[in-house]
Coordinates of C-alpha atoms in Angstrom, one line a residue:
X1 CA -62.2 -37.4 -63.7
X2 CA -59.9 -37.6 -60.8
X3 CA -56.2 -37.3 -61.8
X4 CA -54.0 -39.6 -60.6
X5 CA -53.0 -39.6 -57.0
X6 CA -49.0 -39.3 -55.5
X7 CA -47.9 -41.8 -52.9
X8 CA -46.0 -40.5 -50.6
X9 CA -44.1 -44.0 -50.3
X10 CA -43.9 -44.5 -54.2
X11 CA -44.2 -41.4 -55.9
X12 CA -46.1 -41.1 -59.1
X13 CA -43.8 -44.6 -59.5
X14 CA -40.6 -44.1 -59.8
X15 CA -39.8 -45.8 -56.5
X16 CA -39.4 -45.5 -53.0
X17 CA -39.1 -41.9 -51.8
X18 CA -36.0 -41.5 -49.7
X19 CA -37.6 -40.8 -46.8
X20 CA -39.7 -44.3 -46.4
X21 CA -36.5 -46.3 -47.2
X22 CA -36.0 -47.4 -43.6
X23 CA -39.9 -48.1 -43.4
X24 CA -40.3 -49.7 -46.5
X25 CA -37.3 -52.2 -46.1
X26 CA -38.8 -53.4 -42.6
X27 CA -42.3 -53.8 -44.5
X28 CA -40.9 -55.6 -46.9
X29 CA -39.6 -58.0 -43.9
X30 CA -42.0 -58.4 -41.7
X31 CA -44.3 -61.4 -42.3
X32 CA -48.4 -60.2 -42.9
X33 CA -49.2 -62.5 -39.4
X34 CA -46.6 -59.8 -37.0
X35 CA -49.0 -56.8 -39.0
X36 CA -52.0 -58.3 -38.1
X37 CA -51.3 -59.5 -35.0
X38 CA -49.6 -56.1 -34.1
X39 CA -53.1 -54.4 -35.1
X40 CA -55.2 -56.9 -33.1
X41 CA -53.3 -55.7 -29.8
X42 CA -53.5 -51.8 -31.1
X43 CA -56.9 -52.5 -31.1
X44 CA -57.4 -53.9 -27.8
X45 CA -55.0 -51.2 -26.3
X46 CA -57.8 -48.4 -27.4
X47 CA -60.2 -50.1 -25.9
X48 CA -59.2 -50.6 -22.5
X49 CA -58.0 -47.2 -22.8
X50 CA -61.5 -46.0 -23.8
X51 CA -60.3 -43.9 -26.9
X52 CA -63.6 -43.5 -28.4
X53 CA -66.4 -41.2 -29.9
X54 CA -70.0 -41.1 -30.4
X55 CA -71.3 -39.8 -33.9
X56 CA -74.9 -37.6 -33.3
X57 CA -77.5 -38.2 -35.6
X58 CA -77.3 -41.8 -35.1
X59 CA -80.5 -43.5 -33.9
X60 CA -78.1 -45.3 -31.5
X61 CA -75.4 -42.9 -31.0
X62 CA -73.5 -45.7 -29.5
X63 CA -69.6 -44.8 -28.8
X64 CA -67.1 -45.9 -31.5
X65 CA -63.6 -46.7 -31.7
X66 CA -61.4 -44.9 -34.3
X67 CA -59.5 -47.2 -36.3
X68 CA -55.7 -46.9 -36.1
X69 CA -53.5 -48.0 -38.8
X70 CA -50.2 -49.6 -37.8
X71 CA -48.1 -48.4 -40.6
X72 CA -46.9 -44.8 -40.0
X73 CA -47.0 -41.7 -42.5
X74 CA -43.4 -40.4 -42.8
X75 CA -42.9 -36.8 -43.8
X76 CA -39.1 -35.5 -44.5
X77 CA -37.6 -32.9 -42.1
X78 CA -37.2 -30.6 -44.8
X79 CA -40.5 -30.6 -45.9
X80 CA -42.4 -29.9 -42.7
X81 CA -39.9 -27.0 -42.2
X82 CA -41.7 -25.4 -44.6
X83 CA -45.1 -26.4 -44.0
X84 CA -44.6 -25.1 -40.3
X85 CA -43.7 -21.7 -41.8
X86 CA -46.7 -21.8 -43.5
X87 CA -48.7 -22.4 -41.0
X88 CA -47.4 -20.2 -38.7
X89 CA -48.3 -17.2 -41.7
X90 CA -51.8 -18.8 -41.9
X91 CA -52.8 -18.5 -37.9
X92 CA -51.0 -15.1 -37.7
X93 CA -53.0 -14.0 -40.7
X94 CA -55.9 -15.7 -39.0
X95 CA -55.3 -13.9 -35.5
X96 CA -54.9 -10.4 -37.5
X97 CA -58.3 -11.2 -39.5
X98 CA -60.4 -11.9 -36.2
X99 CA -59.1 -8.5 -34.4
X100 CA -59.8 -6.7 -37.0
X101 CA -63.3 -8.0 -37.5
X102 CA -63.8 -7.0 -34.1
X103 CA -62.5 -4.0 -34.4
X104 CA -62.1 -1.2 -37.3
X105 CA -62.7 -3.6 -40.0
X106 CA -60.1 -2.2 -42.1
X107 CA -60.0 -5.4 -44.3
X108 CA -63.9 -4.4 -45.8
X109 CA -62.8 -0.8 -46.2
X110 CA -60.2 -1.6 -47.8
X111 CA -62.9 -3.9 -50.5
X112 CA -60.8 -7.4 -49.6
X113 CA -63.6 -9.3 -47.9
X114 CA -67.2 -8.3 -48.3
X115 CA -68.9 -7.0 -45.4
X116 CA -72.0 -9.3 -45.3
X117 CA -69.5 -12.4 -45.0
X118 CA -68.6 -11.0 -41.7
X119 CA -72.1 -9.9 -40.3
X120 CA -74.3 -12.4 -41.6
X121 CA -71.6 -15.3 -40.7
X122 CA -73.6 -17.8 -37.9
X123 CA -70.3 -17.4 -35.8
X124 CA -70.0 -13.5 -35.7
X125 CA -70.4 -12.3 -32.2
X126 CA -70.9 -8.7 -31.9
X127 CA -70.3 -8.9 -28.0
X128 CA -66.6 -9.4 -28.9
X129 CA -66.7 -5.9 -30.8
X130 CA -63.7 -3.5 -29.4
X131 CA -62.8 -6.1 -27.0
X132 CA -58.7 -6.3 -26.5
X133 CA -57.4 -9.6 -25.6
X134 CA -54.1 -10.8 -24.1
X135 CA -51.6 -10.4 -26.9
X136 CA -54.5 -9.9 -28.8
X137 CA -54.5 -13.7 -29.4
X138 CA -58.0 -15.3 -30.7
X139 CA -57.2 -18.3 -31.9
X140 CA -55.1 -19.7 -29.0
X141 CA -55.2 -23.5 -30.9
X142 CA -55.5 -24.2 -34.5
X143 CA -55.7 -26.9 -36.4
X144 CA -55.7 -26.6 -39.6
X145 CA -56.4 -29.6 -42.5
X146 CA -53.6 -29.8 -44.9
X147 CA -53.7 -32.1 -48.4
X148 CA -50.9 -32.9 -50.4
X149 CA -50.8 -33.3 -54.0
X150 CA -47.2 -34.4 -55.3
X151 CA -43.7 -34.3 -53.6
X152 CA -43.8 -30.0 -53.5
X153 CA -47.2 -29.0 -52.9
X154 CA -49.5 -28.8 -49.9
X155 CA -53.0 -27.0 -49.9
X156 CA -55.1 -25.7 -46.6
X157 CA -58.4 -27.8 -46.8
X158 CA -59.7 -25.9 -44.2
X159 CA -59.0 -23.9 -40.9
X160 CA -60.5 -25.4 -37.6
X161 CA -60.4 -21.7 -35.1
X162 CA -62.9 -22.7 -32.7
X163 CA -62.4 -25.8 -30.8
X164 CA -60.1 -28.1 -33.1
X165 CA -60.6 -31.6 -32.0
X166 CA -58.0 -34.8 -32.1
X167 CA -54.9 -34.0 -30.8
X168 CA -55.2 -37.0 -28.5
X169 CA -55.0 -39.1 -30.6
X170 CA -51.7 -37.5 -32.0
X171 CA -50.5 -38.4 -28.8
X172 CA -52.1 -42.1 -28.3
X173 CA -50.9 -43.3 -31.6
X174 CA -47.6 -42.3 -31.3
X175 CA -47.4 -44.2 -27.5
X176 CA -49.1 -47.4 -28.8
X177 CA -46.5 -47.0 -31.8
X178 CA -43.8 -46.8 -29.1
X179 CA -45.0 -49.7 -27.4
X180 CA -45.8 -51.9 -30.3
X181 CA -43.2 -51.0 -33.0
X182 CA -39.9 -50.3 -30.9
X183 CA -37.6 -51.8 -33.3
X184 CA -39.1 -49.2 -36.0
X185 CA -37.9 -46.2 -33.8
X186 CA -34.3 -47.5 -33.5
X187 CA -34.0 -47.1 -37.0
X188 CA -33.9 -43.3 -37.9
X189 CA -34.7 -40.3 -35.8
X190 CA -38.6 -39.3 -35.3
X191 CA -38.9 -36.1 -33.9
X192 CA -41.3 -36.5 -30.6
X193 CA -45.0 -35.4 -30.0
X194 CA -44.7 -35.7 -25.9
X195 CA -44.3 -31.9 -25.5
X196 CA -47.3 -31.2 -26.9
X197 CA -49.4 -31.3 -23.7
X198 CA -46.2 -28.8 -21.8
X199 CA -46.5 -26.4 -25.2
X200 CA -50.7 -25.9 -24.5
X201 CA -50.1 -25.3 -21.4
X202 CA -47.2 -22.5 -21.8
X203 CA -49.6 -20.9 -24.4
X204 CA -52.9 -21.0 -21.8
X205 CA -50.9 -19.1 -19.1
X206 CA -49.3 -16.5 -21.5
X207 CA -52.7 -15.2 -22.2
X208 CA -53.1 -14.8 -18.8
X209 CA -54.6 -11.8 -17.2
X210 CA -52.7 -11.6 -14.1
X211 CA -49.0 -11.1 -14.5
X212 CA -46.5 -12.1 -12.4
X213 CA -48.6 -14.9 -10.3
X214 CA -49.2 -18.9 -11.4
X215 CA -52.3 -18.2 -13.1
X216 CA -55.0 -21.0 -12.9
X217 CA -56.2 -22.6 -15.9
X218 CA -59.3 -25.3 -16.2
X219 CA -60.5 -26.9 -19.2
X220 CA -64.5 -26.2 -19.6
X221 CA -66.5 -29.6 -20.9
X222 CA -69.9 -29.8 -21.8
X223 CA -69.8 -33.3 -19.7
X224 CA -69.2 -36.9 -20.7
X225 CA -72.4 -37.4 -23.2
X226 CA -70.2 -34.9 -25.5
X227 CA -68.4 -36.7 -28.8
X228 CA -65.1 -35.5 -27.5
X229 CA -65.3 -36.1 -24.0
X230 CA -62.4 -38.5 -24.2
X231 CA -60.2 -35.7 -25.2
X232 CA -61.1 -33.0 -22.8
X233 CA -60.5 -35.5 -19.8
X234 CA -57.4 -36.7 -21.6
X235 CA -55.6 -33.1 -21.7
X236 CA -56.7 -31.9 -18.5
X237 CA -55.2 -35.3 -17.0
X238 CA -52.3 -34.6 -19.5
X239 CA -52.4 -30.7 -18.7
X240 CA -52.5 -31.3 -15.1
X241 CA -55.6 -29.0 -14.9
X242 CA -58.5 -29.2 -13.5
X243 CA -61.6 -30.5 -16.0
X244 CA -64.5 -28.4 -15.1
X245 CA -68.2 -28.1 -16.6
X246 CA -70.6 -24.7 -16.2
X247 CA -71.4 -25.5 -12.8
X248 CA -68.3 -25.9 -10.9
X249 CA -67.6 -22.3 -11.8
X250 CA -69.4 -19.3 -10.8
X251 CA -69.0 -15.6 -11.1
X252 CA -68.5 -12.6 -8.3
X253 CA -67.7 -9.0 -9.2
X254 CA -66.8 -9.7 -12.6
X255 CA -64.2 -12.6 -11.7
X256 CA -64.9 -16.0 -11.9
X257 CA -64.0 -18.4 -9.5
X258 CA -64.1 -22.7 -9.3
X259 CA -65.8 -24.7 -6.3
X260 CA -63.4 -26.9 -4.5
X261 CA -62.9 -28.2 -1.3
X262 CA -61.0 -25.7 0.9
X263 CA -63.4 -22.3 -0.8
X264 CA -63.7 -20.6 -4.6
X265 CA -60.3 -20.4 -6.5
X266 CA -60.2 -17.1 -8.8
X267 CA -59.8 -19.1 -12.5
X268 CA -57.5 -17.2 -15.2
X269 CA -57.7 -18.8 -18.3
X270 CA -61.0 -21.2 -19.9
X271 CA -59.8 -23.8 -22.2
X272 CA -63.4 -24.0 -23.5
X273 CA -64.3 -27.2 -25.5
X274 CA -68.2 -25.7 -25.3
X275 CA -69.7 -23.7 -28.5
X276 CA -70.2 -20.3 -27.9
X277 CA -74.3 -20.4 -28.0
X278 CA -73.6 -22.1 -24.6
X279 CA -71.2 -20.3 -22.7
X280 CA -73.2 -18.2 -20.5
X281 CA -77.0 -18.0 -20.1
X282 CA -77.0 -14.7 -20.1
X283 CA -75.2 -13.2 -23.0
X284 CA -76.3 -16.2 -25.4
X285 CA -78.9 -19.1 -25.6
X286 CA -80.6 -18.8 -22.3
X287 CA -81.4 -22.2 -21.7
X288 CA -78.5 -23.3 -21.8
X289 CA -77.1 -25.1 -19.0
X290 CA -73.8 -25.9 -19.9
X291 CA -72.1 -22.4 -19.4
X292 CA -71.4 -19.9 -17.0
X293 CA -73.9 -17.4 -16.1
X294 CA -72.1 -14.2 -16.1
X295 CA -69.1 -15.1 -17.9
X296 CA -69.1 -12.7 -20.7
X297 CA -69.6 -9.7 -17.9
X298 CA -65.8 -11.2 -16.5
X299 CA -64.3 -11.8 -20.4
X300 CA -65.1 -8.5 -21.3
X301 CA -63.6 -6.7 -17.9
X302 CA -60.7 -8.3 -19.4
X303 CA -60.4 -10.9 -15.9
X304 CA -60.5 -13.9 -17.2
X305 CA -59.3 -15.0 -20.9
X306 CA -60.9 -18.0 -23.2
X307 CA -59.0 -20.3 -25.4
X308 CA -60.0 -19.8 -27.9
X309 CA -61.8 -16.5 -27.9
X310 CA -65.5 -16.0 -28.8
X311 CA -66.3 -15.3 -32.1
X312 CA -63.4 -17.4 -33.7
X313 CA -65.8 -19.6 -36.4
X314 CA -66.1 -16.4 -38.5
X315 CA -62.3 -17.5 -39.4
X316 CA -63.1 -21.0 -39.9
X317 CA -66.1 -20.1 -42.4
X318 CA -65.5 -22.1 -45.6
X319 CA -66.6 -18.5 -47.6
X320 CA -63.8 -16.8 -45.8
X321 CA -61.5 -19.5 -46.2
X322 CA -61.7 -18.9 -50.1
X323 CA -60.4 -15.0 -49.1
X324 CA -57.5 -16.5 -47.3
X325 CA -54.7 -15.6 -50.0
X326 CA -55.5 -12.5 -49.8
X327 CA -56.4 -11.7 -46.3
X328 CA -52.2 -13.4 -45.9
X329 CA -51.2 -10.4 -48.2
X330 CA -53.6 -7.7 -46.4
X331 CA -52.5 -8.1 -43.1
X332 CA -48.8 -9.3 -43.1
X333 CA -47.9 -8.4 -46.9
X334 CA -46.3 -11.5 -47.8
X335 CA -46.9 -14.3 -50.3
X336 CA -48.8 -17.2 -48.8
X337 CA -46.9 -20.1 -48.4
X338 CA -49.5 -22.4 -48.4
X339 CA -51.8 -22.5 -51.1
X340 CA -55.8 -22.8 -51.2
X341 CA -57.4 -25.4 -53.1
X342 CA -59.3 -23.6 -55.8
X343 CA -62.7 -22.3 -54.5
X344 CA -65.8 -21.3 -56.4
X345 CA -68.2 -18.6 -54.6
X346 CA -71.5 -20.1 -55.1
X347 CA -72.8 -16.8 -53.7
X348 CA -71.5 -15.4 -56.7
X349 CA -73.7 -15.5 -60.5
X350 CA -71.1 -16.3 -62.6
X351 CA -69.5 -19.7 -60.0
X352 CA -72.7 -20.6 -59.4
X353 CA -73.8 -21.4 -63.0
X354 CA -70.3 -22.9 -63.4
X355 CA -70.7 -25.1 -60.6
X356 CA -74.1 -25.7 -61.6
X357 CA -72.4 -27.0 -65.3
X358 CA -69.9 -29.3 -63.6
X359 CA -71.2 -30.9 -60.4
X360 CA -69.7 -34.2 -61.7
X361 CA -66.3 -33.0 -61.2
X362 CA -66.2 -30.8 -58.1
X363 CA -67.1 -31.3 -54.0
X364 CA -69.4 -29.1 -52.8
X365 CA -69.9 -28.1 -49.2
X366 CA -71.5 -25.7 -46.9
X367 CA -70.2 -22.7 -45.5
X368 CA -70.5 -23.5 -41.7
X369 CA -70.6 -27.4 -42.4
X370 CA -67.9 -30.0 -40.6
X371 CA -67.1 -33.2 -40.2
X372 CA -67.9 -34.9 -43.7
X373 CA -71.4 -33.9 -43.2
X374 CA -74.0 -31.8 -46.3
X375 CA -70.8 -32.0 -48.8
X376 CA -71.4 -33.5 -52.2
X377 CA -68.3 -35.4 -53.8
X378 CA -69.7 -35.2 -57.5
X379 CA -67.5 -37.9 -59.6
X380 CA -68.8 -40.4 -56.3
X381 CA -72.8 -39.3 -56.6
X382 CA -75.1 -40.7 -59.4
X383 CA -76.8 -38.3 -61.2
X384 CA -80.6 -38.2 -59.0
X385 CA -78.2 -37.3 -55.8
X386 CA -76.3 -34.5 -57.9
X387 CA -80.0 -33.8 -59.6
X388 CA -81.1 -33.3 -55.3
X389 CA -78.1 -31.4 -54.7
X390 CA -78.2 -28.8 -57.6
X391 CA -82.0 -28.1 -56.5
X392 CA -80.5 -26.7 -52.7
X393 CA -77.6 -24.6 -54.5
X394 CA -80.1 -22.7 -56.7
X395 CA -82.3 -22.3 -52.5
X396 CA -79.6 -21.1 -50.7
X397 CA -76.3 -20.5 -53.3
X398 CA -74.9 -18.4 -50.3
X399 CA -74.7 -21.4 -48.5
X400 CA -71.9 -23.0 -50.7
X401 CA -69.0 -23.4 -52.1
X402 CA -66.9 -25.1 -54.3
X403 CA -63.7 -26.7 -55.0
X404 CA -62.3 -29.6 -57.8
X405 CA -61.6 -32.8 -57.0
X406 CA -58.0 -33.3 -56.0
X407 CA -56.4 -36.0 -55.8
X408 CA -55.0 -36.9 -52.1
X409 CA -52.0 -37.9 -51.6
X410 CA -52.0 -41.8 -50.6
X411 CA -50.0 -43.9 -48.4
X412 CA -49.7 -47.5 -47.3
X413 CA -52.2 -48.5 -45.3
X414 CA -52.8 -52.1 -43.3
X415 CA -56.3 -53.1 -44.6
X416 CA -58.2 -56.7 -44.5
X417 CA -56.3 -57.6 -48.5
X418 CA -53.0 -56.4 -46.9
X419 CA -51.3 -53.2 -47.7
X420 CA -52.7 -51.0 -49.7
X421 CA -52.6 -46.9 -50.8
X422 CA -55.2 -45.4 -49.0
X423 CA -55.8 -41.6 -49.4
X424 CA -54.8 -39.0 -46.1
X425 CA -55.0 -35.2 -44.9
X426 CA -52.9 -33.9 -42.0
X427 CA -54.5 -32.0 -38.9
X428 CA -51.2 -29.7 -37.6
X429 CA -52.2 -28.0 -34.1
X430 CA -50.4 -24.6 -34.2
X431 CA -50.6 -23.0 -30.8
X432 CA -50.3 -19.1 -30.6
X433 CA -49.4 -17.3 -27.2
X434 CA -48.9 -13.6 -26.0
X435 CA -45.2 -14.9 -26.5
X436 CA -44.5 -17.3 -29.2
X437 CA -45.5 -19.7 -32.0
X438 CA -45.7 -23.1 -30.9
X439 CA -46.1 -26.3 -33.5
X440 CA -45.4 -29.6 -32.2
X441 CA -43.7 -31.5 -35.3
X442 CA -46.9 -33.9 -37.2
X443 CA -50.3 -33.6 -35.8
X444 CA -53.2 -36.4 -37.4
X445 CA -53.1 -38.0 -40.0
X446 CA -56.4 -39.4 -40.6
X447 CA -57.1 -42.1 -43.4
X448 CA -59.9 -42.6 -45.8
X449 CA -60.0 -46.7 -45.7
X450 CA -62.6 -47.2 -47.9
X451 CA -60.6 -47.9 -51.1
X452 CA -61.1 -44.9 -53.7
X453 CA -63.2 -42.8 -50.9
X454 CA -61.8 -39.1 -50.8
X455 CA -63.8 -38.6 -47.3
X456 CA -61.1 -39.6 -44.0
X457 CA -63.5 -37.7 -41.2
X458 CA -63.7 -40.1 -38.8
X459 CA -67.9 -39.4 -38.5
X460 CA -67.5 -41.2 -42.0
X461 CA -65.6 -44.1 -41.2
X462 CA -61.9 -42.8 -41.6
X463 CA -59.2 -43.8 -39.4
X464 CA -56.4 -42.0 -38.1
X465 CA -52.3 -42.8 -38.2
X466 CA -49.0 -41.7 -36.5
X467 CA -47.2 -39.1 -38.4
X468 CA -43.1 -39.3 -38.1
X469 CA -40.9 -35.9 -38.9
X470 CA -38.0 -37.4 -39.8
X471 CA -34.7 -35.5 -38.5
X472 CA -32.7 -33.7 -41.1

């Protein structure tokens, strides 16, 4: 049984957190009409904006708008001082883990991870082995899925190192909450998301190869049938980049260089939003025709870097993930700050026959799997889907793990009875650079607004909300 879940307006009851005063008192004034009309023209102000995303899979893989609740999540100053510390640790640790995959291994001499995880991992790229990057910096932008459980505790849900989607609509909620709820921001100081396309951009050119020049930096999209075209044309507009697919860029002597008008232009840093298999023709899939023939030959002669670098899902492997206290410890010999959620190794006899006993009570989900998709939430499944589901762990136990059912936090939530708790994670993006630590205060919220549904991925139905930082 699910225990019971912490509001982070209302506590486990004992009234409204300090935090949410100023919110809750304007709640409590505004009529329902203002709400719903104020979500009616959100609404219509992402679609004529065109913030949308298409869902694969779907016989009509028509485009979809995200739903956007109108009532922020607040989270205390204090309290995302320490989260930020904690994720800073986690991507540090994660940066450490990836060179060292790449490199000695020191972490599967040393008996921490098990070798296999590493080389049999989808993501592993042995092209990468030995290869020193800028700063050595591998996971240029993180974003990393954070739950909360009561007022003190936060756990990782999971670590996104390869291309972490969503930050633009960090930064579209909180304009159309500008626009739409102006009298809310007078009341208390919100610390701003605006930098956050100047901060990505500082972090591209410090990986730079070529010192001492204004290095160019393009964003690489597979094209506008992608699920996330939105965004890449969004930060490149909001980067002031140029947004670039495979063949608008070429490669000559091991440098690669972009068509334009007045003759090739040498290109210095790749924010890739393509996966890996389709990079370049020649190193990987070759019939792909999204990549850049040749581009590995120029990443490995160390002229041109990739954000974020090839190889990075080995990191974001759910089977790793469970290592993570650990691999904290290993490489920086500190205490994690932020906590794991409990994982069970299906991989491993003695989980596996536990899991097996108590699929009621725990989500399971694959190794390599995102976006809501081939997890089973056992207390929501009737027995001849858990019956299905036991049938592939016993296949392919290796392919699975295993975690309880927590309870996520809640928070008021504008749905079609009013307002209502509705459960939340929180997507920080941390952004590493050959000179500092960047972490633009909030990231997305997303919201599960199916009443009692754990599951927020948008691909599932969630919806998304602004996230204040209060000023201490």
């Amino acid at each position: 049984m699910t225990p019971r879940a912490f509001d982070e307006m209302g506590g486990f009851g004992e009234g409204c957190r300090p935090c949410y005063a100023a919110l809750k008192r304007w709640l409590d004034e505004a009529p329902a009409e203002l709400l719903d009309q104020r979500r009616k023209e959100a609404e219509l102000l992402f679609r004529r904006i065109g913030i949308t995303f298409a869902v694969y899979g779907e016989q009509a893989a028509q485009e979809r708008l995200i739903p956007f609740d109108i009532i922020p999540r607040v989270i205390a100053g204090n309290e995302w001082r320490k989260l930020s510390h904690g994720l800073e640790q986690r991507v540090k640790a994660l940066n450490a883990l990836l060179k060292d995959v790449y490199g000695h291994r020191e972490i599967v001499r040393a008996g921490v991870v098990p070798e296999e995880l590493i080389l049999c991992n989808p993501y592993f790229r042995p092209e990468m082995a030995q290869l020193r990057l800028a700063g050595d910096i591998y996971v240029a932008i993180a974003g990393i899925d954070v739950v909360r459980v009561d007022a003190d505790t936060f756990y990782v849900l999971e670590d996104n190192a390869r291309t972490p989607s969503g930050v633009s609509y960090m930064l579209e909620n909180r304009e159309a909450m500008i626009r739409l709820f102006p009298e809310l921001f007078s009341r208390q100081s919100i610390a701003p998301v605006d930098g956050y396309p100047d901060e990505l951009l500082a972090t591209l050119h410090s990986i730079a190869p070529r010192r001492g020049e204004e290095s160019c930096v393009v964003l690489l999209t597979p094209g506008p049938y992608n699920s996330a075209y939105y965004e890449h044309s969004f930060l490149a507009d909001k980067l002031g980049v140029e947004l670039v697919e495979g063949r608008d860029l070429f490669v000559r002597d091991e440098t690669v260089f972009m068509r334009t008008t007045q003759g090739p232009k040498r290109v210095d840093v790749i924010y890739s939003r393509i996966d890996d298999d389709f990079l370049d023709p020649l190193a990987f899939r070759p019939d792909s025709v999204l990549g850049v023939p040749g581009l590995m030959l120029a990443y490995r002669a160390g002229n041109v870097s990739l954000a974020n670098a090839v190889g990075t899902g080995v990191a974001d492997d759910k089977a790793i993930y469970s290592y993570m206290p650990e691999i904290v410890r290993f490489y920086l010999g500190e205490e994690p700050i932020l906590q794991n959620v409990p994982t069970w190794r299906c991989r491993e006899p003695e989980a596996l026959a536990y899991v097996l006993d108590h699929l009621g009570d725990l989500v399971v989900k694959e190794v390599n799997g995102s976006g809501g998709y081939g997890m089973l939430v056992g207390p929501a499944a009737d027995a001849a889907t858990r019956r299905l589901f036991a049938e592939k762990l016993k296949r392919r136990p290796d392919n699975f793990i295993a975690q309880p059912t927590l309870a996520l936090s809640t928070c008021p939530t504008f749905v079609g009875s009013g307002i209502a708790p509705r459960h939340v994670d929180l997507r920080p993006f941390v952004l590493t650079g050959a000179d500092k630590v960047r972490i633009v205060p909030g990231g997305l919220t997303r919201v599960a607004l199916v009443e009692g549904s754990l599951v927020v991925n948008s691909s599932q139905g969630g919806g998304t909300k602004d996230t204040w930082i209060l000023g201490e």
